[in-house]
Amino acid sequence: MTEFGTNLAAMVTPMQPGGGLSEPGLARLVDHLLATGCDGLVVGGTTGESPTLSGAESAGLVRAVVARTANRARVIAGVGTHDTAASVRRAREAEAAGADALLLVCPYYSRPTQEGVLAHCLAVADATELPVMLYDVPARTGVAMAPSTLAELAGHPRIRAVKDAKGDLAEAMTVLSRTSLAYYCGIDELNLPYLACGAAGLVSVVANVAAGRTADLIRAVRDGDLVKARAINDELIPVTDRLTGSGTGAANTKAALVELGVIPHATVRLPLVAADTPTRATPTPP
């Protein structure tokens, strides 16, 4: 297991019908993810509804997941916001709560220059002793991390990985060839090609419901068995389509986890709304 893990679930945040956090749901979800093959858990990321979590809730989630995993998996805390000072605070709170690493998204909405992105990421990386995985997702943030920015950030001793949800394989391979950054695929539809191009692992929404098969996919690629890897990927396509192809990943994944009996409620916080009836007819994970 690396400092981040290999088969990482982008965890949902279980909630009660009124919108409060569900401690029993969280415990059951962590147990499920560990039992089905995750060696890394991303807590309080986008799929965990990070924009609607308070700082206290985020730190509390990290503490609870760290306690439940009991060193059986890496716990990566999502600390990215559009405010550098707030991200620094969340990073320090996550470290105090026992996180093994941080996930730092490119600042969103403000659309900073690359100089601003660089300064933001360096400030957070300097705030703790934890390794940092950058999160490059321009479809959500409005700003991409340029290859030159990634290369400069790679020079920081604690910035060690990228969750790539940009989907530019040519760029990813270029950055991989020129830096020591470990790449993690952050787009489930592209898990196979990213792994084939040298990704260290996955940060996967689908792993919430099918971590055993995402682990099998990683193993098949590493074994050089691309025929098996393509077969596994084919099996995962309908699950991926259902969870990420319409609506929101958080709402659809919670609905699927309720159907599987893992969590008791599919509650999400506004502005997200629960998955509608057609979306909830989730196929059984392979």
C-alpha atoms as a printed R data frame, in Angstrom:
    type eleno elety resid chain resno       x      y       z
1   ATOM     1    CA   MET     A     1   0.000  0.000   0.000
2   ATOM     2    CA   THR     A     2   1.416  3.378  -1.017
3   ATOM     3    CA   GLU     A     3   1.109  6.532   1.067
4   ATOM     4    CA   PHE     A     4  -2.248  7.167  -0.655
5   ATOM     5    CA   GLY     A     5  -3.344  3.616  -1.455
6   ATOM     6    CA   THR     A     6  -4.167  2.282  -4.895
7   ATOM     7    CA   ASN     A     7  -7.890  1.478  -5.019
8   ATOM     8    CA   LEU     A     8  -9.417  4.579  -3.462
9   ATOM     9    CA   ALA     A     9 -13.123  5.221  -2.990
10  ATOM    10    CA   ALA     A    10 -14.371  8.782  -3.329
11  ATOM    11    CA   MET     A    11 -16.680  8.238  -0.366
12  ATOM    12    CA   VAL     A    12 -20.173  9.602  -0.090
13  ATOM    13    CA   THR     A    13 -21.090 11.156   3.255
14  ATOM    14    CA   PRO     A    14 -23.998  9.225   4.823
15  ATOM    15    CA   MET     A    15 -26.694 11.520   6.199
16  ATOM    16    CA   GLN     A    16 -29.873 11.221   8.213
17  ATOM    17    CA   PRO     A    17 -33.252 12.191   6.702
18  ATOM    18    CA   GLY     A    18 -33.008 15.648   8.283
19  ATOM    19    CA   GLY     A    19 -29.595 16.264   6.761
20  ATOM    20    CA   GLY     A    20 -27.416 15.583   9.781
21  ATOM    21    CA   LEU     A    21 -24.466 13.244   9.479
22  ATOM    22    CA   SER     A    22 -25.222  9.557  10.080
23  ATOM    23    CA   GLU     A    23 -22.617  7.922  12.321
24  ATOM    24    CA   PRO     A    24 -24.115  4.413  11.913
25  ATOM    25    CA   GLY     A    25 -24.234  4.896   8.136
26  ATOM    26    CA   LEU     A    26 -20.630  6.057   8.080
27  ATOM    27    CA   ALA     A    27 -19.443  3.061  10.088
28  ATOM    28    CA   ARG     A    28 -21.299  0.650   7.821
29  ATOM    29    CA   LEU     A    29 -19.960  2.326   4.699
30  ATOM    30    CA   VAL     A    30 -16.354  2.187   5.902
31  ATOM    31    CA   ASP     A    31 -16.737 -1.492   6.808
32  ATOM    32    CA   HIS     A    32 -18.221 -2.188   3.377
33  ATOM    33    CA   LEU     A    33 -15.437 -0.394   1.528
34  ATOM    34    CA   LEU     A    34 -12.686 -2.152   3.464
35  ATOM    35    CA   ALA     A    35 -14.349 -5.536   3.021
36  ATOM    36    CA   THR     A    36 -14.752 -5.108  -0.725
37  ATOM    37    CA   GLY     A    37 -11.196 -4.085  -1.539
38  ATOM    38    CA   CYS     A    38 -10.417 -0.407  -0.884
39  ATOM    39    CA   ASP     A    39  -7.007  0.467   0.503
40  ATOM    40    CA   GLY     A    40  -7.666  4.207   0.491
41  ATOM    41    CA   LEU     A    41 -10.698  6.285   1.487
42  ATOM    42    CA   VAL     A    42 -11.194  9.870   0.333
43  ATOM    43    CA   VAL     A    43 -13.272 11.657   2.962
44  ATOM    44    CA   GLY     A    44 -15.044 14.948   2.365
45  ATOM    45    CA   GLY     A    45 -14.297 15.235  -1.342
46  ATOM    46    CA   THR     A    46 -16.712 16.310  -4.040
47  ATOM    47    CA   THR     A    47 -18.649 13.035  -3.893
48  ATOM    48    CA   GLY     A    48 -18.722 13.529  -0.121
49  ATOM    49    CA   GLU     A    49 -20.575 16.842  -0.686
50  ATOM    50    CA   SER     A    50 -17.651 18.928   0.552
51  ATOM    51    CA   PRO     A    51 -19.198 22.336  -0.344
52  ATOM    52    CA   THR     A    52 -21.999 21.731   2.186
53  ATOM    53    CA   LEU     A    53 -19.844 20.382   5.020
54  ATOM    54    CA   SER     A    54 -18.730 22.716   7.774
55  ATOM    55    CA   GLY     A    55 -15.126 22.677   8.928
56  ATOM    56    CA   ALA     A    56 -16.162 20.948  12.148
57  ATOM    57    CA   GLU     A    57 -18.099 18.305  10.212
58  ATOM    58    CA   SER     A    58 -15.168 17.673   7.882
59  ATOM    59    CA   ALA     A    59 -12.755 17.171  10.775
60  ATOM    60    CA   GLY     A    60 -15.275 14.983  12.588
61  ATOM    61    CA   LEU     A    61 -15.677 12.772   9.532
62  ATOM    62    CA   VAL     A    62 -11.922 12.314   9.312
63  ATOM    63    CA   ARG     A    63 -11.698 11.370  12.998
64  ATOM    64    CA   ALA     A    64 -14.523  8.862  12.662
65  ATOM    65    CA   VAL     A    65 -13.123  7.237   9.520
66  ATOM    66    CA   VAL     A    66  -9.595  7.078  10.955
67  ATOM    67    CA   ALA     A    67 -10.941  5.342  14.050
68  ATOM    68    CA   ARG     A    68 -13.041  2.897  12.038
69  ATOM    69    CA   THR     A    69 -10.308  1.962   9.559
70  ATOM    70    CA   ALA     A    70  -7.802  1.265  12.372
71  ATOM    71    CA   ASN     A    71  -4.838  1.522   9.969
72  ATOM    72    CA   ARG     A    72  -6.385 -0.897   7.461
73  ATOM    73    CA   ALA     A    73  -6.509  1.790   4.755
74  ATOM    74    CA   ARG     A    74  -5.151  5.244   4.073
75  ATOM    75    CA   VAL     A    75  -7.490  8.115   4.927
76  ATOM    76    CA   ILE     A    76  -7.211 11.072   2.554
77  ATOM    77    CA   ALA     A    77  -9.013 14.220   3.671
78  ATOM    78    CA   GLY     A    78 -10.529 16.609   1.158
79  ATOM    79    CA   VAL     A    79  -9.474 20.103   2.253
80  ATOM    80    CA   GLY     A    80  -9.862 22.176  -0.901
81  ATOM    81    CA   THR     A    81 -12.020 25.308  -0.949
82  ATOM    82    CA   HIS     A    82 -12.026 28.545  -2.943
83  ATOM    83    CA   ASP     A    83 -10.440 30.322   0.053
84  ATOM    84    CA   THR     A    84  -6.751 29.657   0.729
85  ATOM    85    CA   ALA     A    85  -6.990 30.566   4.420
86  ATOM    86    CA   ALA     A    86  -9.942 28.194   4.879
87  ATOM    87    CA   SER     A    87  -8.102 25.407   3.055
88  ATOM    88    CA   VAL     A    88  -5.075 25.891   5.316
89  ATOM    89    CA   ARG     A    89  -7.316 25.633   8.388
90  ATOM    90    CA   ARG     A    90  -8.987 22.485   7.063
91  ATOM    91    CA   ALA     A    91  -5.612 20.944   6.290
92  ATOM    92    CA   ARG     A    92  -4.404 21.524   9.839
93  ATOM    93    CA   GLU     A    93  -7.659 20.226  11.279
94  ATOM    94    CA   ALA     A    94  -7.411 17.096   9.113
95  ATOM    95    CA   GLU     A    95  -3.856 16.481  10.278
96  ATOM    96    CA   ALA     A    96  -4.946 16.841  13.901
97  ATOM    97    CA   ALA     A    97  -7.828 14.429  13.233
98  ATOM    98    CA   GLY     A    98  -5.413 11.739  12.057
99  ATOM    99    CA   ALA     A    99  -5.597 11.918   8.258
100 ATOM   100    CA   ASP     A   100  -2.818 10.180   6.346
101 ATOM   101    CA   ALA     A   101  -2.883 12.590   3.405
102 ATOM   102    CA   LEU     A   102  -4.710 15.551   1.888
103 ATOM   103    CA   LEU     A   103  -6.697 15.993  -1.330
104 ATOM   104    CA   LEU     A   104  -6.421 19.571  -2.575
105 ATOM   105    CA   VAL     A   105  -8.689 20.736  -5.372
106 ATOM   106    CA   CYS     A   106  -7.789 23.660  -7.608
107 ATOM   107    CA   PRO     A   107  -9.547 26.751  -6.163
108 ATOM   108    CA   TYR     A   108 -12.997 26.974  -7.693
109 ATOM   109    CA   TYR     A   109 -15.282 29.785  -8.810
110 ATOM   110    CA   SER     A   110 -12.698 32.567  -8.356
111 ATOM   111    CA   ARG     A   111 -10.852 31.393 -11.487
112 ATOM   112    CA   PRO     A   112  -7.360 32.401 -10.317
113 ATOM   113    CA   THR     A   113  -4.377 32.700 -12.637
114 ATOM   114    CA   GLN     A   114  -1.812 29.907 -12.697
115 ATOM   115    CA   GLU     A   115   0.273 32.042 -10.344
116 ATOM   116    CA   GLY     A   116  -2.657 32.068  -7.929
117 ATOM   117    CA   VAL     A   117  -3.183 28.314  -8.254
118 ATOM   118    CA   LEU     A   118   0.498 27.779  -7.510
119 ATOM   119    CA   ALA     A   119   0.496 30.056  -4.455
120 ATOM   120    CA   HIS     A   120  -2.706 28.465  -3.120
121 ATOM   121    CA   CYS     A   121  -1.369 24.912  -3.381
122 ATOM   122    CA   LEU     A   122   2.011 25.787  -1.890
123 ATOM   123    CA   ALA     A   123   0.364 27.520   1.072
124 ATOM   124    CA   VAL     A   124  -1.677 24.420   1.890
125 ATOM   125    CA   ALA     A   125   1.244 22.055   1.343
126 ATOM   126    CA   ASP     A   126   3.363 24.162   3.706
127 ATOM   127    CA   ALA     A   127   0.674 24.077   6.417
128 ATOM   128    CA   THR     A   128   1.110 20.432   7.501
129 ATOM   129    CA   GLU     A   129   3.508 17.514   7.314
130 ATOM   130    CA   LEU     A   130   1.051 15.387   5.315
131 ATOM   131    CA   PRO     A   131   1.521 14.273   1.696
132 ATOM   132    CA   VAL     A   132  -0.713 16.098  -0.767
133 ATOM   133    CA   MET     A   133  -2.657 14.813  -3.765
134 ATOM   134    CA   LEU     A   134  -3.660 17.643  -6.087
135 ATOM   135    CA   TYR     A   135  -7.113 17.447  -7.687
136 ATOM   136    CA   ASP     A   136  -7.322 18.785 -11.232
137 ATOM   137    CA   VAL     A   137 -10.974 18.982 -12.298
138 ATOM   138    CA   PRO     A   138 -11.526 22.033 -14.542
139 ATOM   139    CA   ALA     A   139 -15.110 21.049 -15.386
140 ATOM   140    CA   ARG     A   140 -15.993 21.878 -11.767
141 ATOM   141    CA   THR     A   141 -13.450 24.542 -10.842
142 ATOM   142    CA   GLY     A   142 -13.368 26.565 -14.044
143 ATOM   143    CA   VAL     A   143  -9.560 26.505 -14.057
144 ATOM   144    CA   ALA     A   144  -7.203 23.721 -15.102
145 ATOM   145    CA   MET     A   145  -3.780 23.156 -13.594
146 ATOM   146    CA   ALA     A   146  -1.359 23.788 -16.443
147 ATOM   147    CA   PRO     A   147   1.407 21.219 -17.022
148 ATOM   148    CA   SER     A   148   3.974 23.862 -16.094
149 ATOM   149    CA   THR     A   149   2.137 24.503 -12.819
150 ATOM   150    CA   LEU     A   150   2.031 20.780 -12.040
151 ATOM   151    CA   ALA     A   151   5.730 20.502 -12.807
152 ATOM   152    CA   GLU     A   152   6.552 23.376 -10.462
153 ATOM   153    CA   LEU     A   153   4.319 21.985  -7.703
154 ATOM   154    CA   ALA     A   154   6.043 18.616  -8.070
155 ATOM   155    CA   GLY     A   155   9.163 20.260  -6.669
156 ATOM   156    CA   HIS     A   156   7.514 20.620  -3.259
157 ATOM   157    CA   PRO     A   157   8.516 17.694  -1.024
158 ATOM   158    CA   ARG     A   158   4.965 17.028   0.147
159 ATOM   159    CA   ILE     A   159   3.118 17.371  -3.175
160 ATOM   160    CA   ARG     A   160   3.329 13.837  -4.503
161 ATOM   161    CA   ALA     A   161   0.277 12.942  -6.559
162 ATOM   162    CA   VAL     A   162  -2.505 14.175  -8.840
163 ATOM   163    CA   LYS     A   163  -6.106 13.075  -9.031
164 ATOM   164    CA   ASP     A   164  -6.687 13.784 -12.708
165 ATOM   165    CA   ALA     A   165 -10.255 14.485 -13.743
166 ATOM   166    CA   LYS     A   166  -9.180 16.543 -16.745
167 ATOM   167    CA   GLY     A   167  -9.250 13.572 -19.085
168 ATOM   168    CA   ASP     A   168  -6.278 14.615 -21.224
169 ATOM   169    CA   LEU     A   169  -4.256 11.411 -21.485
170 ATOM   170    CA   ALA     A   170  -1.545 12.979 -23.633
171 ATOM   171    CA   GLU     A   171  -0.961 15.686 -21.044
172 ATOM   172    CA   ALA     A   172  -1.024 13.160 -18.196
173 ATOM   173    CA   MET     A   173   1.625 11.027 -19.871
174 ATOM   174    CA   THR     A   174   3.764 14.114 -20.482
175 ATOM   175    CA   VAL     A   175   3.614 15.172 -16.824
176 ATOM   176    CA   LEU     A   176   4.276 11.584 -15.727
177 ATOM   177    CA   SER     A   177   7.381 11.481 -17.897
178 ATOM   178    CA   ARG     A   178   8.751 14.774 -16.574
179 ATOM   179    CA   THR     A   179   7.927 14.628 -12.845
180 ATOM   180    CA   SER     A   180   7.762 12.181  -9.953
181 ATOM   181    CA   LEU     A   181   4.043 12.831  -9.417
182 ATOM   182    CA   ALA     A   182   1.877  9.732  -9.074
183 ATOM   183    CA   TYR     A   183  -1.286  9.955 -11.167
184 ATOM   184    CA   TYR     A   184  -4.689  8.695 -10.014
185 ATOM   185    CA   CYS     A   185  -7.591  8.527 -12.420
186 ATOM   186    CA   GLY     A   186 -10.526 10.625 -11.229
187 ATOM   187    CA   ILE     A   187 -12.898  9.797 -14.102
188 ATOM   188    CA   ASP     A   188 -14.368  6.305 -13.813
189 ATOM   189    CA   GLU     A   189 -15.125  6.143 -17.536
190 ATOM   190    CA   LEU     A   190 -11.363  6.399 -18.197
191 ATOM   191    CA   ASN     A   191 -10.001  4.109 -15.479
192 ATOM   192    CA   LEU     A   192  -8.657  1.516 -17.917
193 ATOM   193    CA   PRO     A   193  -6.751  3.874 -20.251
194 ATOM   194    CA   TYR     A   194  -5.269  5.821 -17.347
195 ATOM   195    CA   LEU     A   195  -4.033  2.629 -15.698
196 ATOM   196    CA   ALA     A   196  -2.621  1.438 -19.010
197 ATOM   197    CA   CYS     A   197  -0.762  4.752 -19.343
198 ATOM   198    CA   GLY     A   198   0.892  4.391 -15.955
199 ATOM   199    CA   ALA     A   199  -1.546  5.700 -13.349
200 ATOM   200    CA   ALA     A   200  -0.722  4.588  -9.797
201 ATOM   201    CA   GLY     A   201  -4.363  3.906  -9.014
202 ATOM   202    CA   LEU     A   202  -7.930  5.173  -8.977
203 ATOM   203    CA   VAL     A   203  -9.988  7.637  -6.972
204 ATOM   204    CA   SER     A   204 -13.314  6.130  -7.882
205 ATOM   205    CA   VAL     A   205 -16.991  6.868  -7.336
206 ATOM   206    CA   VAL     A   206 -17.816  3.383  -8.641
207 ATOM   207    CA   ALA     A   207 -15.643  1.864  -5.900
208 ATOM   208    CA   ASN     A   208 -18.386  2.785  -3.434
209 ATOM   209    CA   VAL     A   209 -20.434 -0.092  -4.869
210 ATOM   210    CA   ALA     A   210 -17.921 -2.246  -6.790
211 ATOM   211    CA   ALA     A   211 -14.510 -1.891  -5.134
212 ATOM   212    CA   GLY     A   212 -13.757 -5.563  -5.685
213 ATOM   213    CA   ARG     A   213 -13.975 -5.140  -9.434
214 ATOM   214    CA   THR     A   214 -11.998 -1.891  -9.534
215 ATOM   215    CA   ALA     A   215  -9.306 -3.726  -7.547
216 ATOM   216    CA   ASP     A   216  -9.444 -6.551 -10.096
217 ATOM   217    CA   LEU     A   217  -9.066 -4.019 -12.900
218 ATOM   218    CA   ILE     A   218  -5.957 -2.506 -11.324
219 ATOM   219    CA   ARG     A   219  -4.486 -5.970 -10.765
220 ATOM   220    CA   ALA     A   220  -5.162 -7.110 -14.321
221 ATOM   221    CA   VAL     A   221  -3.429 -4.063 -15.814
222 ATOM   222    CA   ARG     A   222  -0.454 -4.465 -13.521
223 ATOM   223    CA   ASP     A   223  -0.219 -8.139 -14.487
224 ATOM   224    CA   GLY     A   224  -0.183 -7.126 -18.146
225 ATOM   225    CA   ASP     A   225  -3.419 -8.987 -18.846
226 ATOM   226    CA   LEU     A   226  -5.222 -6.381 -20.942
227 ATOM   227    CA   VAL     A   227  -7.730 -8.897 -22.276
228 ATOM   228    CA   LYS     A   228  -8.925 -9.531 -18.716
229 ATOM   229    CA   ALA     A   229  -8.767 -5.829 -17.931
230 ATOM   230    CA   ARG     A   230 -11.015 -5.000 -20.901
231 ATOM   231    CA   ALA     A   231 -13.495 -7.674 -19.829
232 ATOM   232    CA   ILE     A   232 -13.666 -6.240 -16.306
233 ATOM   233    CA   ASN     A   233 -14.012 -2.729 -17.705
234 ATOM   234    CA   ASP     A   234 -16.886 -3.883 -19.924
235 ATOM   235    CA   GLU     A   235 -18.654 -5.257 -16.840
236 ATOM   236    CA   LEU     A   236 -18.250 -1.949 -15.033
237 ATOM   237    CA   ILE     A   237 -19.549  0.265 -17.860
238 ATOM   238    CA   PRO     A   238 -23.278 -0.038 -16.963
239 ATOM   239    CA   VAL     A   239 -22.546  0.633 -13.281
240 ATOM   240    CA   THR     A   240 -20.434  3.652 -14.185
241 ATOM   241    CA   ASP     A   241 -23.105  4.955 -16.555
242 ATOM   242    CA   ARG     A   242 -25.788  4.646 -13.910
243 ATOM   243    CA   LEU     A   243 -23.787  6.298 -11.141
244 ATOM   244    CA   THR     A   244 -22.139  9.107 -13.088
245 ATOM   245    CA   GLY     A   245 -24.003  9.404 -16.374
246 ATOM   246    CA   SER     A   246 -27.016 11.395 -15.177
247 ATOM   247    CA   GLY     A   247 -27.886 13.483 -12.181
248 ATOM   248    CA   THR     A   248 -25.086 13.741  -9.626
249 ATOM   249    CA   GLY     A   249 -22.635 11.076  -8.541
250 ATOM   250    CA   ALA     A   250 -23.283 11.660  -4.841
251 ATOM   251    CA   ALA     A   251 -27.062 11.286  -5.102
252 ATOM   252    CA   ASN     A   252 -26.940  8.307  -7.466
253 ATOM   253    CA   THR     A   253 -24.299  6.513  -5.407
254 ATOM   254    CA   LYS     A   254 -26.201  6.995  -2.168
255 ATOM   255    CA   ALA     A   255 -29.317  5.582  -3.809
256 ATOM   256    CA   ALA     A   256 -27.330  2.559  -4.979
257 ATOM   257    CA   LEU     A   257 -25.832  2.012  -1.515
258 ATOM   258    CA   VAL     A   258 -29.318  2.074   0.012
259 ATOM   259    CA   GLU     A   259 -30.476 -0.544  -2.505
260 ATOM   260    CA   LEU     A   260 -27.461 -2.674  -1.588
261 ATOM   261    CA   GLY     A   261 -28.289 -2.364   2.117
262 ATOM   262    CA   VAL     A   262 -25.035 -0.587   2.996
263 ATOM   263    CA   ILE     A   263 -26.439  2.728   4.269
264 ATOM   264    CA   PRO     A   264 -29.952  3.381   5.583
265 ATOM   265    CA   HIS     A   265 -30.750  6.679   3.848
266 ATOM   266    CA   ALA     A   266 -29.998  8.330   0.505
267 ATOM   267    CA   THR     A   267 -30.288 11.882   1.861
268 ATOM   268    CA   VAL     A   268 -28.233 14.608   0.178
269 ATOM   269    CA   ARG     A   269 -28.006 18.280   1.077
270 ATOM   270    CA   LEU     A   270 -29.295 21.077  -1.110
271 ATOM   271    CA   PRO     A   271 -28.540 22.171  -3.741
272 ATOM   272    CA   LEU     A   272 -28.299 18.440  -4.540
273 ATOM   273    CA   VAL     A   273 -31.546 16.490  -4.612
274 ATOM   274    CA   ALA     A   274 -32.144 12.785  -4.216
275 ATOM   275    CA   ALA     A   275 -31.953 10.553  -7.270
276 ATOM   276    CA   ASP     A   276 -35.305 10.052  -8.981
277 ATOM   277    CA   THR     A   277 -36.959  6.660  -9.370
278 ATOM   278    CA   PRO     A   278 -35.540  5.691 -12.806
279 ATOM   279    CA   THR     A   279 -31.987  6.466 -11.669
280 ATOM   280    CA   ARG     A   280 -32.395  4.406  -8.522
281 ATOM   281    CA   ALA     A   281 -32.802  1.196 -10.492
282 ATOM   282    CA   THR     A   282 -29.077  0.549 -10.122
283 ATOM   283    CA   PRO     A   283 -27.656 -2.648 -11.612
284 ATOM   284    CA   THR     A   284 -26.129 -5.109  -9.191
285 ATOM   285    CA   PRO     A   285 -22.349 -4.571  -9.057
286 ATOM   286    CA   PRO     A   286 -20.380 -7.331 -10.757
